[in-house]
Short mmCIF file of C-alpha atoms in Angstrom, two decimals:
data_model
loop_
_atom_site.label_atom_id
_atom_site.label_comp_id
_atom_site.label_asym_id
_atom_site.label_seq_id
_atom_site.Cartn_x
_atom_site.Cartn_y
_atom_site.Cartn_z
CA MET W 1291 59.37 -12.55 -104.04
CA GLY W 1292 58.53 -11.81 -100.37
CA LEU W 1293 55.34 -12.81 -98.27
CA SER W 1294 54.71 -8.99 -98.03
CA ASP W 1295 54.54 -8.52 -101.67
CA VAL W 1296 52.53 -11.38 -103.32
CA ASP W 1297 51.55 -10.90 -106.85
CA GLY W 1298 52.59 -7.25 -106.78
CA HIS W 1299 50.39 -6.40 -103.80
CA PRO W 1300 51.25 -5.55 -100.25
CA SER W 1301 50.18 -8.20 -97.98
CA GLY W 1302 48.38 -7.95 -94.60
CA TYR W 1303 50.77 -10.85 -93.24
CA PHE W 1304 52.63 -9.85 -90.04
CA TYR W 1305 55.04 -12.29 -88.75
CA LYS W 1306 57.66 -10.26 -86.89
CA HIS W 1307 58.63 -7.44 -89.21
CA THR W 1308 57.04 -4.05 -89.67
CA ASP W 1309 58.87 -3.84 -93.13
CA ASN W 1310 58.85 -6.64 -95.81
CA GLU W 1311 59.17 -10.13 -94.19
CA PRO W 1312 62.49 -11.28 -95.51
CA TYR W 1313 61.50 -14.88 -96.02
CA ALA W 1314 61.13 -16.92 -99.16
CA LEU W 1315 57.84 -17.75 -100.72
CA VAL W 1316 57.14 -21.60 -100.60
CA LYS W 1317 55.86 -23.21 -103.75
CA SER W 1318 55.67 -26.73 -102.81
CA CYS W 1319 57.63 -29.35 -100.80
CA SER W 1320 58.65 -33.03 -101.26
CA PRO W 1321 59.38 -35.48 -98.28
CA LEU W 1322 62.89 -33.62 -97.23
CA TYR W 1323 63.09 -30.38 -99.30
CA ILE W 1324 61.10 -27.20 -99.71
CA GLU W 1325 60.76 -25.63 -103.12
CA THR W 1326 60.42 -21.82 -103.58
CA VAL W 1327 58.87 -19.70 -105.99
CA ASN W 1328 62.54 -18.64 -106.95
CA GLY W 1329 63.29 -22.14 -107.95
CA GLN W 1330 65.19 -23.01 -105.08
CA ARG W 1331 65.01 -26.83 -103.64
CA ILE W 1332 66.08 -26.51 -99.73
CA LEU W 1333 67.37 -29.46 -98.19
CA ASP W 1334 65.15 -29.22 -94.74
CA ALA W 1335 68.03 -30.33 -92.11
CA THR W 1336 66.29 -28.80 -89.42
CA GLY W 1337 62.68 -30.18 -89.81
CA GLY W 1338 61.29 -26.65 -89.61
CA ALA W 1339 61.92 -26.20 -85.43
CA ALA W 1340 62.86 -29.90 -84.88
CA VAL W 1341 59.09 -30.63 -85.87
CA SER W 1342 58.96 -32.92 -88.75
CA ALA W 1343 59.36 -36.38 -88.20
CA ILE W 1344 57.84 -38.25 -91.04
CA GLY W 1345 58.76 -35.42 -93.87
CA HIS W 1346 56.63 -33.38 -95.87
CA ARG W 1347 53.43 -34.40 -97.93
CA ASN W 1348 52.74 -37.81 -96.20
CA THR W 1349 49.81 -39.39 -97.91
CA ARG W 1350 48.52 -41.34 -94.96
CA VAL W 1351 48.48 -38.20 -92.83
CA LYS W 1352 46.49 -36.29 -95.63
CA GLU W 1353 44.12 -39.05 -96.01
CA ALA W 1354 43.44 -39.17 -92.32
CA ILE W 1355 42.81 -35.63 -92.03
CA GLY W 1356 40.43 -35.68 -94.76
CA SER W 1357 38.59 -38.66 -93.36
CA GLN W 1358 38.29 -36.97 -89.78
CA LEU W 1359 36.83 -34.00 -91.87
CA ASP W 1360 34.19 -36.10 -93.23
CA GLU W 1361 33.23 -37.33 -89.65
CA VAL W 1362 33.45 -34.30 -87.66
CA GLU W 1363 35.51 -31.00 -87.88
CA TYR W 1364 34.93 -29.68 -84.37
CA CYS W 1365 33.12 -30.63 -81.32
CA HIS W 1366 33.28 -29.23 -77.71
CA SER W 1367 35.02 -31.48 -75.27
CA SER W 1368 32.45 -30.58 -72.64
CA PHE W 1369 29.62 -32.50 -74.55
CA PHE W 1370 31.46 -35.30 -76.60
CA LYS W 1371 34.66 -37.10 -77.23
CA THR W 1372 36.26 -38.66 -80.27
CA THR W 1373 37.90 -41.85 -80.97
CA ALA W 1374 40.91 -40.00 -82.45
CA ALA W 1375 41.62 -38.29 -79.14
CA LEU W 1376 40.86 -41.71 -77.30
CA GLN W 1377 43.15 -43.43 -79.27
CA LEU W 1378 45.89 -41.01 -79.38
CA ALA W 1379 45.87 -40.90 -75.59
CA ASP W 1380 46.17 -44.66 -75.23
CA LEU W 1381 49.04 -44.72 -77.71
CA LEU W 1382 51.00 -41.94 -75.83
CA VAL W 1383 50.41 -43.76 -72.60
CA GLU W 1384 51.35 -47.14 -73.90
CA SER W 1385 54.81 -45.79 -75.29
CA THR W 1386 56.03 -44.86 -71.73
CA ASP W 1387 55.72 -48.60 -70.44
CA GLY W 1388 53.39 -47.81 -67.74
CA ALA W 1389 55.69 -45.02 -66.11
CA LEU W 1390 52.70 -42.40 -67.25
CA THR W 1391 48.96 -43.16 -67.26
CA ARG W 1392 47.14 -40.26 -68.72
CA ALA W 1393 47.53 -37.81 -71.77
CA CYS W 1394 46.44 -34.13 -71.74
CA PHE W 1395 46.41 -32.44 -74.89
CA THR W 1396 46.94 -28.59 -74.52
CA ALA W 1397 45.28 -25.54 -76.46
CA SER W 1398 43.84 -22.22 -76.02
CA GLY W 1399 40.46 -21.23 -75.15
CA LYS W 1400 38.33 -20.37 -72.29
CA LEU W 1401 38.70 -22.06 -68.54
CA LYS W 1402 36.77 -25.11 -67.84
CA LYS W 1403 36.70 -28.28 -65.41
CA LEU W 1404 37.81 -31.55 -67.11
CA ARG W 1405 36.52 -34.66 -65.57
CA LEU W 1406 38.98 -37.37 -64.88
CA HIS W 1407 39.17 -39.83 -67.59
CA TYR W 1408 41.52 -38.69 -70.35
CA CYS W 1409 42.10 -34.88 -70.90
CA GLY W 1410 42.66 -33.87 -74.35
CA LEU W 1411 43.20 -30.39 -75.67
CA GLN W 1412 44.33 -29.20 -79.04
CA ALA W 1413 46.95 -26.24 -79.28
CA ASP W 1414 46.11 -23.65 -81.93
CA ASP W 1415 49.04 -21.33 -81.37
CA GLN W 1416 51.73 -21.40 -78.73
CA LEU W 1417 51.76 -25.30 -78.37
CA GLY W 1418 54.73 -26.18 -76.30
CA SER W 1419 54.39 -22.89 -74.21
CA GLU W 1420 50.61 -23.84 -73.16
CA ALA W 1421 51.74 -27.39 -72.56
CA VAL W 1422 54.50 -26.27 -70.14
CA GLU W 1423 51.94 -23.79 -68.30
CA THR W 1424 49.37 -26.73 -68.27
CA ALA W 1425 51.84 -28.73 -66.52
CA MET W 1426 52.89 -26.11 -63.91
CA LYS W 1427 49.06 -25.97 -63.18
CA LEU W 1428 48.80 -29.22 -62.69
CA ALA W 1429 51.75 -29.43 -60.41
CA ARG W 1430 50.37 -26.73 -58.25
CA GLN W 1431 47.03 -28.48 -58.20
CA TYR W 1432 48.51 -31.75 -57.01
CA PHE W 1433 49.59 -30.10 -53.86
CA LEU W 1434 46.38 -28.34 -53.37
CA GLU W 1435 44.44 -31.61 -53.50
CA ILE W 1436 46.97 -33.11 -50.83
CA ASP W 1437 46.89 -30.17 -48.47
CA PRO W 1438 44.27 -26.99 -49.53
CA ASN W 1439 47.01 -24.84 -47.43
CA THR W 1440 49.93 -25.77 -49.02
CA ARG W 1441 52.71 -23.11 -49.64
CA ARG W 1442 53.94 -24.88 -52.61
CA HIS W 1443 53.95 -22.51 -55.50
CA ARG W 1444 57.46 -22.16 -56.69
CA PHE W 1445 59.32 -23.65 -59.66
CA ILE W 1446 62.80 -24.53 -60.26
CA ALA W 1447 64.42 -24.86 -63.88
CA ARG W 1448 67.89 -24.40 -64.93
CA GLN W 1449 70.18 -21.95 -66.35
CA GLY W 1450 70.41 -21.78 -70.09
CA SER W 1451 66.81 -23.50 -70.72
CA TRP W 1452 63.94 -22.49 -72.89
CA HIS W 1453 60.40 -23.60 -72.02
CA GLY W 1454 58.38 -21.49 -74.16
CA CYS W 1455 57.40 -17.74 -74.91
CA THR W 1456 54.40 -17.12 -72.94
CA ILE W 1457 54.77 -15.15 -69.40
CA ALA W 1458 54.99 -17.93 -67.19
CA THR W 1459 57.14 -19.98 -69.54
CA LEU W 1460 59.61 -17.28 -70.28
CA ALA W 1461 59.87 -16.77 -66.28
CA VAL W 1462 60.82 -20.40 -65.95
CA GLY W 1463 63.24 -20.69 -68.87
CA ASP W 1464 66.36 -18.72 -68.82
CA PHE W 1465 67.08 -17.82 -72.67
CA LYS W 1466 68.17 -14.31 -71.86
CA VAL W 1467 67.83 -12.82 -75.47
CA ARG W 1468 64.33 -13.79 -75.60
CA LYS W 1469 63.50 -13.13 -71.93
CA ALA W 1470 65.25 -9.90 -71.20
CA PRO W 1471 62.66 -7.53 -72.77
CA TYR W 1472 59.66 -8.85 -70.72
CA THR W 1473 61.41 -9.20 -67.21
CA PRO W 1474 59.25 -6.56 -65.55
CA ILE W 1475 56.14 -8.54 -66.11
CA LEU W 1476 57.38 -11.69 -65.38
CA PRO W 1477 56.25 -13.65 -62.06
CA GLU W 1478 58.93 -14.15 -59.64
CA ASN W 1479 58.10 -17.45 -58.04
CA VAL W 1480 60.86 -19.23 -60.33
CA SER W 1481 64.70 -19.68 -60.13
CA GLN W 1482 67.34 -21.43 -62.06
CA VAL W 1483 70.21 -23.94 -60.88
CA LEU W 1484 73.16 -24.93 -62.79
CA PRO W 1485 72.68 -27.14 -66.14
CA CYS W 1486 74.30 -30.27 -66.80
CA HIS W 1487 76.36 -29.22 -69.58
CA ALA W 1488 79.85 -30.81 -69.71
CA TYR W 1489 81.48 -28.93 -72.27
CA ARG W 1490 80.91 -25.72 -70.53
CA GLY W 1491 80.42 -26.73 -67.00
CA LEU W 1492 82.88 -29.62 -66.10
CA LYS W 1493 85.84 -28.01 -64.06
CA LYS W 1494 89.50 -29.33 -65.09
CA ASN W 1495 90.35 -32.81 -63.72
CA GLU W 1496 86.69 -33.16 -62.32
CA SER W 1497 85.31 -36.57 -62.78
CA HIS W 1498 81.84 -36.97 -64.22
CA GLU W 1499 80.35 -38.37 -60.93
CA ALA W 1500 81.76 -35.36 -59.16
CA TYR W 1501 80.52 -33.14 -61.51
CA ILE W 1502 76.84 -34.79 -61.10
CA ALA W 1503 77.34 -34.57 -57.15
CA ARG W 1504 78.07 -30.81 -57.45
CA LEU W 1505 74.87 -30.31 -59.63
CA ALA W 1506 72.94 -32.09 -57.15
CA GLN W 1507 74.23 -30.24 -54.39
CA ASP W 1508 73.58 -26.88 -56.50
CA LEU W 1509 69.60 -28.22 -56.63
CA GLU W 1510 69.94 -29.08 -53.14
CA ASP W 1511 71.11 -25.47 -51.97
CA GLU W 1512 68.48 -23.95 -54.28
CA PHE W 1513 65.53 -25.99 -52.49
CA TYR W 1514 66.88 -24.68 -48.99
CA ARG W 1515 67.39 -21.10 -50.23
CA VAL W 1516 63.74 -20.89 -51.30
CA GLY W 1517 62.41 -23.24 -48.97
CA PRO W 1518 61.87 -26.83 -49.79
CA GLU W 1519 58.10 -26.56 -48.60
CA THR W 1520 57.49 -23.86 -51.26
CA VAL W 1521 58.72 -25.84 -54.46
CA CYS W 1522 55.90 -27.49 -56.65
CA ALA W 1523 58.70 -28.88 -59.19
CA PHE W 1524 61.79 -28.97 -60.87
CA ILE W 1525 61.52 -28.58 -64.78
CA VAL W 1526 64.12 -30.17 -66.84
CA GLU W 1527 64.96 -30.44 -70.67
CA PRO W 1528 66.35 -33.97 -70.73
CA VAL W 1529 68.37 -32.82 -74.01
CA VAL W 1530 68.48 -29.44 -73.95
CA GLY W 1531 67.26 -27.74 -77.15
CA THR W 1532 67.76 -24.42 -78.58
CA ALA W 1533 69.12 -22.48 -75.97
CA LEU W 1534 72.44 -24.57 -75.39
CA GLY W 1535 72.28 -26.58 -78.42
CA CYS W 1536 71.43 -30.43 -78.12
CA VAL W 1537 73.24 -30.97 -74.64
CA PRO W 1538 72.45 -34.51 -73.27
CA PRO W 1539 72.55 -35.22 -69.67
CA LEU W 1540 75.40 -37.28 -68.34
CA PRO W 1541 74.74 -40.69 -67.26
CA GLY W 1542 73.24 -40.56 -63.77
CA TYR W 1543 72.36 -37.10 -63.77
CA LEU W 1544 68.53 -37.38 -64.04
CA GLU W 1545 68.70 -40.04 -61.46
CA ALA W 1546 70.71 -37.81 -58.90
CA MET W 1547 68.21 -34.96 -59.82
CA ARG W 1548 65.06 -37.11 -59.26
CA ALA W 1549 66.43 -38.12 -55.83
CA VAL W 1550 66.80 -34.56 -54.68
CA CYS W 1551 63.30 -33.87 -55.94
CA ASP W 1552 61.81 -36.80 -54.27
CA ARG W 1553 63.78 -36.13 -50.99
CA HIS W 1554 61.85 -32.66 -50.71
CA GLY W 1555 58.59 -34.04 -52.10
CA ALA W 1556 58.58 -31.93 -55.24
CA LEU W 1557 57.31 -33.16 -58.62
CA PHE W 1558 59.92 -33.94 -61.33
CA ILE W 1559 58.89 -32.41 -64.71
CA TYR W 1560 60.43 -33.17 -68.15
CA ASP W 1561 59.99 -30.96 -71.00
CA GLU W 1562 60.41 -33.06 -74.13
CA ILE W 1563 58.79 -30.58 -76.42
CA MET W 1564 61.92 -30.74 -78.48
CA CYS W 1565 63.75 -33.73 -77.76
CA GLY W 1566 61.20 -36.32 -77.31
CA LEU W 1567 58.80 -38.83 -79.19
CA GLY W 1568 61.97 -40.28 -80.99
CA ARG W 1569 63.97 -37.17 -81.86
CA SER W 1570 66.87 -38.24 -79.64
CA GLY W 1571 66.84 -42.06 -80.68
CA THR W 1572 64.63 -43.36 -78.02
CA ARG W 1573 60.52 -43.09 -77.84
CA HIS W 1574 61.23 -40.51 -75.14
CA ALA W 1575 64.39 -39.10 -74.26
CA TRP W 1576 64.37 -40.08 -70.64
CA GLN W 1577 64.06 -43.84 -71.63
CA ALA W 1578 67.68 -43.54 -72.25
CA GLU W 1579 68.42 -42.82 -68.65
CA GLY W 1580 65.95 -44.91 -67.30
CA THR W 1581 64.83 -42.23 -64.85
CA PRO W 1582 60.78 -41.48 -65.62
CA PRO W 1583 59.34 -38.21 -64.61
CA ASP W 1584 56.13 -37.36 -62.82
CA ILE W 1585 54.86 -35.41 -65.83
CA GLU W 1586 56.09 -35.17 -69.15
CA ILE W 1587 55.60 -32.57 -71.84
CA VAL W 1588 55.65 -33.60 -75.77
CA GLY W 1589 55.02 -31.61 -79.06
CA LYS W 1590 56.41 -30.85 -82.12
CA THR W 1591 57.00 -34.12 -83.60
CA LEU W 1592 53.60 -35.35 -82.06
CA GLY W 1593 51.94 -33.91 -84.90
CA SER W 1594 54.95 -33.69 -87.30
CA GLY W 1595 53.75 -30.24 -88.58
CA TYR W 1596 50.77 -31.75 -90.17
CA ALA W 1597 48.51 -30.12 -87.44
CA PRO W 1598 49.26 -28.28 -84.15
CA ILE W 1599 49.00 -30.23 -80.98
CA SER W 1600 51.04 -30.83 -78.11
CA ALA W 1601 50.67 -32.70 -74.98
CA ILE W 1602 51.50 -33.66 -71.14
CA LEU W 1603 51.67 -37.32 -70.20
CA ILE W 1604 50.98 -37.88 -66.20
CA ASN W 1605 51.74 -40.55 -63.96
CA GLN W 1606 49.53 -42.22 -61.58
CA LYS W 1607 50.48 -40.68 -58.55
CA VAL W 1608 49.46 -37.28 -59.80
CA ILE W 1609 46.04 -38.69 -61.14
CA GLU W 1610 45.28 -40.32 -57.64
CA ALA W 1611 45.78 -37.23 -55.71
CA LEU W 1612 43.35 -35.55 -58.08
CA ARG W 1613 40.80 -38.60 -57.82
CA HIS W 1614 40.75 -38.32 -53.98
CA GLY W 1615 40.40 -34.76 -53.90
CA SER W 1616 38.29 -32.66 -56.25
CA GLY W 1617 38.22 -35.30 -58.98
CA CYS W 1618 38.94 -33.00 -61.92
CA PHE W 1619 41.87 -30.56 -63.20
CA THR W 1620 40.84 -27.06 -63.21
CA HIS W 1621 41.79 -26.39 -66.72
CA GLY W 1622 40.35 -26.58 -70.35
CA GLN W 1623 40.23 -24.89 -73.53
CA THR W 1624 38.12 -24.01 -76.55
CA PHE W 1625 39.67 -26.43 -78.92
CA GLN W 1626 40.06 -29.21 -76.55
CA ASN W 1627 40.59 -32.67 -78.50
CA LEU W 1628 39.89 -30.84 -81.85
CA PRO W 1629 39.43 -33.96 -84.04
CA VAL W 1630 41.64 -33.25 -87.03
CA SER W 1631 44.64 -32.61 -84.84
CA CYS W 1632 44.33 -35.69 -82.89
CA ALA W 1633 43.67 -37.70 -86.06
CA ALA W 1634 46.96 -36.09 -87.82
CA ALA W 1635 48.93 -37.00 -84.74
CA LEU W 1636 47.48 -40.33 -84.08
CA GLU W 1637 48.68 -41.17 -87.85
CA VAL W 1638 52.04 -39.41 -87.36
CA GLN W 1639 52.71 -41.56 -84.43
CA CYS W 1640 51.41 -44.88 -86.14
CA ILE W 1641 53.53 -44.40 -88.89
CA ILE W 1642 56.61 -43.77 -86.72
CA GLN W 1643 55.85 -47.19 -84.98
CA GLU W 1644 54.76 -49.27 -87.98
CA GLU W 1645 58.05 -48.25 -89.93
CA ASP W 1646 60.17 -48.42 -86.79
CA LEU W 1647 61.49 -44.77 -87.59
CA VAL W 1648 62.88 -44.48 -83.93
CA THR W 1649 65.45 -47.08 -84.77
CA ASN W 1650 66.42 -45.48 -87.92
CA VAL W 1651 66.85 -42.27 -85.94
CA ALA W 1652 69.44 -44.20 -83.50
CA ARG W 1653 71.01 -45.46 -86.74
CA MET W 1654 71.28 -42.37 -88.77
CA GLY W 1655 71.97 -40.31 -85.89
CA ALA W 1656 75.21 -42.38 -85.23
CA LEU W 1657 76.11 -41.80 -88.77
CA LEU W 1658 75.49 -37.99 -88.62
CA SER W 1659 77.54 -37.88 -85.42
CA SER W 1660 80.41 -39.66 -87.05
CA LEU W 1661 80.50 -37.69 -90.47
CA LEU W 1662 80.30 -34.36 -88.40
CA HIS W 1663 83.12 -35.45 -85.96
CA ALA W 1664 85.11 -36.57 -88.99
CA ARG W 1665 84.95 -33.09 -90.77
CA PHE W 1666 84.64 -30.87 -88.00
CA ASP W 1667 86.89 -32.27 -85.12
CA ALA W 1668 89.82 -30.64 -86.33
CA HIS W 1669 88.30 -27.30 -87.56
CA PRO W 1670 89.83 -24.37 -85.60
CA TYR W 1671 86.88 -22.53 -84.76
CA VAL W 1672 84.54 -25.72 -83.79
CA GLY W 1673 84.32 -25.91 -80.12
CA ASP W 1674 81.96 -28.89 -79.61
CA ILE W 1675 79.96 -31.15 -81.80
CA ARG W 1676 77.10 -32.77 -79.47
CA GLY W 1677 73.72 -34.57 -79.65
CA ARG W 1678 71.87 -37.88 -79.63
CA GLY W 1679 69.57 -39.22 -82.31
CA LEU W 1680 68.66 -36.76 -84.92
CA PHE W 1681 69.50 -33.91 -82.56
CA TRP W 1682 72.77 -32.48 -83.14
CA CYS W 1683 74.59 -29.32 -82.52
CA ILE W 1684 77.86 -27.56 -83.91
CA GLU W 1685 79.23 -24.80 -81.60
CA PHE W 1686 81.53 -22.23 -82.67
CA VAL W 1687 84.47 -20.53 -80.69
CA ALA W 1688 86.90 -17.93 -81.40
CA ASP W 1689 89.54 -20.24 -79.60
CA ARG W 1690 89.19 -23.69 -78.75
CA ALA W 1691 91.59 -23.94 -75.77
CA SER W 1692 89.86 -21.15 -73.72
CA LYS W 1693 86.30 -21.76 -75.54
CA ALA W 1694 86.02 -18.24 -76.00
CA PRO W 1695 82.84 -17.37 -77.95
CA PHE W 1696 82.91 -15.08 -81.05
CA PRO W 1697 81.99 -11.22 -80.59
CA ALA W 1698 78.35 -11.02 -81.14
CA VAL W 1699 78.94 -8.37 -83.81
CA LEU W 1700 80.15 -11.01 -86.08
CA ASN W 1701 76.82 -12.85 -86.11
CA ILE W 1702 78.59 -16.16 -86.91
CA ALA W 1703 75.67 -18.52 -86.38
CA LYS W 1704 73.29 -15.98 -88.50
CA ARG W 1705 75.78 -15.69 -91.25
CA MET W 1706 75.52 -19.65 -91.17
CA ALA W 1707 71.88 -19.59 -91.35
CA ASN W 1708 71.83 -16.94 -94.08
CA ARG W 1709 74.24 -18.69 -96.30
CA GLY W 1710 72.66 -22.02 -96.15
CA LEU W 1711 69.22 -20.37 -97.62
CA GLU W 1712 71.28 -18.81 -100.45
CA PRO W 1713 71.29 -20.40 -103.95
CA GLY W 1714 74.11 -22.89 -104.54
CA TYR W 1715 74.17 -23.78 -100.55
CA ASP W 1716 70.11 -24.81 -100.16
CA ILE W 1717 70.10 -26.09 -96.67
CA SER W 1718 68.26 -24.84 -93.50
CA LEU W 1719 70.28 -24.45 -90.47
CA PHE W 1720 68.75 -23.88 -87.21
CA ALA W 1721 70.93 -20.91 -85.96
CA ALA W 1722 71.00 -19.76 -82.14
CA THR W 1723 73.18 -17.69 -79.78
CA GLY W 1724 73.68 -17.53 -76.26
CA SER W 1725 75.26 -21.17 -75.62
CA ALA W 1726 78.30 -19.43 -73.80
CA ASP W 1727 76.82 -17.44 -71.36
CA GLY W 1728 73.15 -16.70 -72.15
CA TRP W 1729 74.23 -13.63 -74.41
CA LEU W 1730 77.43 -15.00 -76.60
CA GLY W 1731 78.19 -18.18 -78.48
CA ASP W 1732 77.04 -19.17 -81.94
CA HIS W 1733 75.62 -22.79 -82.69
CA PHE W 1734 73.26 -24.49 -85.16
CA LEU W 1735 71.14 -27.29 -84.95
CA LEU W 1736 70.59 -30.28 -87.22
CA CYS W 1737 67.16 -32.14 -86.62
CA PRO W 1738 66.24 -33.59 -89.85
CA PRO W 1739 63.23 -35.84 -90.25
CA TYR W 1740 63.24 -39.49 -89.06
CA ILE W 1741 63.04 -40.86 -92.55
CA VAL W 1742 66.26 -39.66 -93.74
CA SER W 1743 68.71 -42.07 -95.52
CA GLU W 1744 72.60 -42.83 -95.25
CA SER W 1745 72.74 -40.77 -98.56
CA ASP W 1746 70.48 -37.94 -97.16
CA VAL W 1747 72.73 -37.77 -94.20
CA GLU W 1748 75.69 -37.51 -96.25
CA GLU W 1749 74.32 -34.77 -98.26
CA ILE W 1750 73.41 -32.80 -95.22
CA VAL W 1751 77.12 -33.08 -94.12
CA THR W 1752 78.42 -32.18 -97.44
CA ARG W 1753 76.04 -29.07 -97.50
CA VAL W 1754 76.93 -28.09 -93.96
CA VAL W 1755 80.61 -28.16 -94.60
CA LYS W 1756 80.23 -26.09 -97.66
CA VAL W 1757 78.21 -23.34 -95.52
CA VAL W 1758 80.89 -23.14 -92.93
CA GLU W 1759 83.71 -23.13 -94.96
CA SER W 1760 82.16 -20.14 -97.18
CA VAL W 1761 81.25 -18.15 -93.82
CA PHE W 1762 84.70 -18.29 -92.33
CA GLU W 1763 86.20 -17.44 -95.75
CA ASP W 1764 84.31 -14.17 -96.01
CA VAL W 1765 84.94 -13.48 -92.12
CA ARG W 1766 88.75 -13.82 -93.26
CA ARG W 1767 88.49 -11.91 -96.19
CA GLU W 1768 86.78 -8.88 -94.46
CA GLY W 1769 89.51 -8.89 -92.12
CA LEU W 1770 87.38 -9.59 -89.01
CA MET W 1771 89.34 -12.66 -87.68
CA LYS W 1772 92.45 -10.43 -87.21
CA GLY W 1773 91.13 -8.66 -84.10
CA ILE W 1774 90.44 -11.65 -82.34
CA VAL W 1775 93.54 -11.99 -80.35
CA ASP W 1776 94.51 -12.89 -76.80
CA GLY W 1777 90.93 -12.58 -75.77
CA PHE W 1778 90.29 -9.35 -77.28
CA PHE W 1779 88.23 -8.11 -80.48
CA GLU W 1780 88.95 -5.24 -82.25
CA GLY W 1781 85.83 -2.99 -82.58
CA GLU W 1782 84.58 -0.74 -85.66
CA LYS W 1783 86.34 2.51 -84.25
CA GLY W 1784 89.76 0.53 -83.49
CA GLU W 1785 89.13 0.09 -79.70
CA MET W 1786 89.97 -3.30 -78.23
CA LEU W 1787 86.91 -4.84 -76.68
CA PRO W 1788 86.91 -8.02 -74.33
CA ASN W 1789 85.46 -10.67 -76.52
CA GLY W 1790 82.86 -10.90 -73.88
CA ALA W 1791 81.59 -7.22 -74.73
CA ARG W 1792 78.63 -6.29 -76.49
CA PRO W 1793 79.23 -3.65 -78.36
CA HIS W 1794 76.04 -1.91 -79.96
CA ASP W 1795 74.23 -5.23 -79.46
CA ALA W 1796 75.26 -8.91 -78.68
CA SER W 1797 71.97 -9.81 -77.34
CA THR W 1798 70.01 -8.94 -80.31
CA ASN W 1799 71.36 -11.80 -82.19
CA GLY W 1800 68.98 -14.14 -80.21
CA ASN W 1801 65.97 -16.14 -82.00
CA GLY W 1802 62.26 -15.54 -82.29
CA PRO W 1803 59.59 -15.74 -79.86
CA ASP W 1804 59.29 -19.31 -80.09
CA ASP W 1805 61.78 -22.11 -81.28
CA GLU W 1806 62.02 -21.19 -84.89
CA PRO W 1807 65.37 -19.71 -86.09
CA MET W 1808 65.94 -16.20 -87.29
CA ASN W 1809 68.17 -15.23 -90.02
CA GLY W 1810 70.26 -12.08 -89.69
CA ILE W 1811 69.89 -9.86 -86.97
CA ASP W 1812 66.27 -9.90 -85.37
CA GLY W 1813 65.21 -12.11 -88.29
CA ILE W 1814 66.65 -9.54 -90.93
CA SER W 1815 68.27 -11.22 -94.20
CA GLY W 1816 69.29 -10.43 -97.17
CA PRO W 1817 72.04 -7.71 -98.29
CA GLY W 1818 72.84 -5.55 -95.27
CA ALA W 1819 71.84 -7.69 -92.80
CA ILE W 1820 75.15 -8.19 -90.84
CA GLU W 1821 75.79 -4.28 -91.19
CA ARG W 1822 72.44 -3.54 -89.74
CA SER W 1823 73.05 -5.66 -86.75
CA GLN W 1824 75.89 -3.54 -85.54
CA ASP W 1825 73.14 -0.41 -85.40
CA ALA W 1826 71.18 -2.49 -83.15
CA PRO W 1827 70.20 -1.52 -79.60
CA ILE W 1828 71.55 -3.50 -76.54
CA ALA W 1829 68.77 -5.52 -75.02
CA VAL W 1830 68.53 -5.07 -71.23
#
């Protein structure tokens, strides 16, 4: 039974599709499993969209939310403050070991001025996107406080990045499938440089040190191309998430990028919405490298799905500029410090600390890495296995030697996600595309909750192996592999197309407007999904 046909009646629910939403209806859940009305018990190996940290149905968080509702459900931060918001801000700041000194929680609503003590905003819809935009606004205001006539208004990010689905964050990011339809309405004060992606970017016989130096020069050149006096900040995902698939930085990379930013007086911003707060095996992903930012953006596992909330963390340099200038951040929203969200996030973070779950992430991440490599290193269509902590990706290629991606019409990643949700496979896989060039390339992510045990990790890998073997057996049986020879793919009409071509559509295999994976083409799943993909229009 789909969500558009509950109890036999049409539903007013609209997520993406004008016809029936092709998603299973949830009946209940347990810490690591989602149970549907058709009797399936699906292993949540992705934590939703890398959101779940402590698993589902945690009693402590449920009680914390109830206690907060008994105290106060809503109060506007122009008039009041709550203990939950204050304690959450302190906890997050303390977790940075003094590198960052204030916390600002983001949400949607009306514009107001927030006095400088702590800045707390609860996000009620596009959480990460709004947090990134808040960070961008703060970076701009930082320079205005120093010089009201500043020319700094530009932002530099990286190719293959994903920073959100609002207008400004789409512009900053470079997830082509999601960005292309909206290009005409996006601001143009942003640009992208090369990412640190050794699997795709490291040249033959190039050392890691030389590669990092080349990337630093690329950023340096971009500063001079746009004018260093015009740049507010460089925005980076320390471990790249959806778009490229769990790509960690090489040692020394973040330090080299920081040096370029410092040389030109620009701020350094980390987007850790997906990879932060323990997901990568350290409290903050940047702590593994020892290079702190000026501003850090966190979310997803902040509330672990129990309540919508995200945040930006700010260093003292930025705070001092505001203090000696206007004394306030010109930003604010209606659900600032929503008590329920702050209380839920506070309890989640306390659980992570008290149960030492970040240590478990590192331990179970090492096991997950070992098992994935053992099962897939020799697989003829696995190009790369990468990640950190409980944040891992498998990238599939048509040819391991050349790293050529599969033709988009095969929908390899989407087939994996669809197959995983079928009875008998029962595992969620976070499928995405574009890891090769922004359009082509198939991969999926594994990002289970921090509470997984050794047996849970082993079960995840067992189910993943079953899905991958099944999908490639289908593709072989359908005769689709035989056309992939010498860098060419045989189209439906017999014509030979380069593997890089996008017949009918390559781009539509992208993901949803946020970080959530989509099943089938444009989210279409079930019978006929693959066939329908070949009739989809090309996105431009």
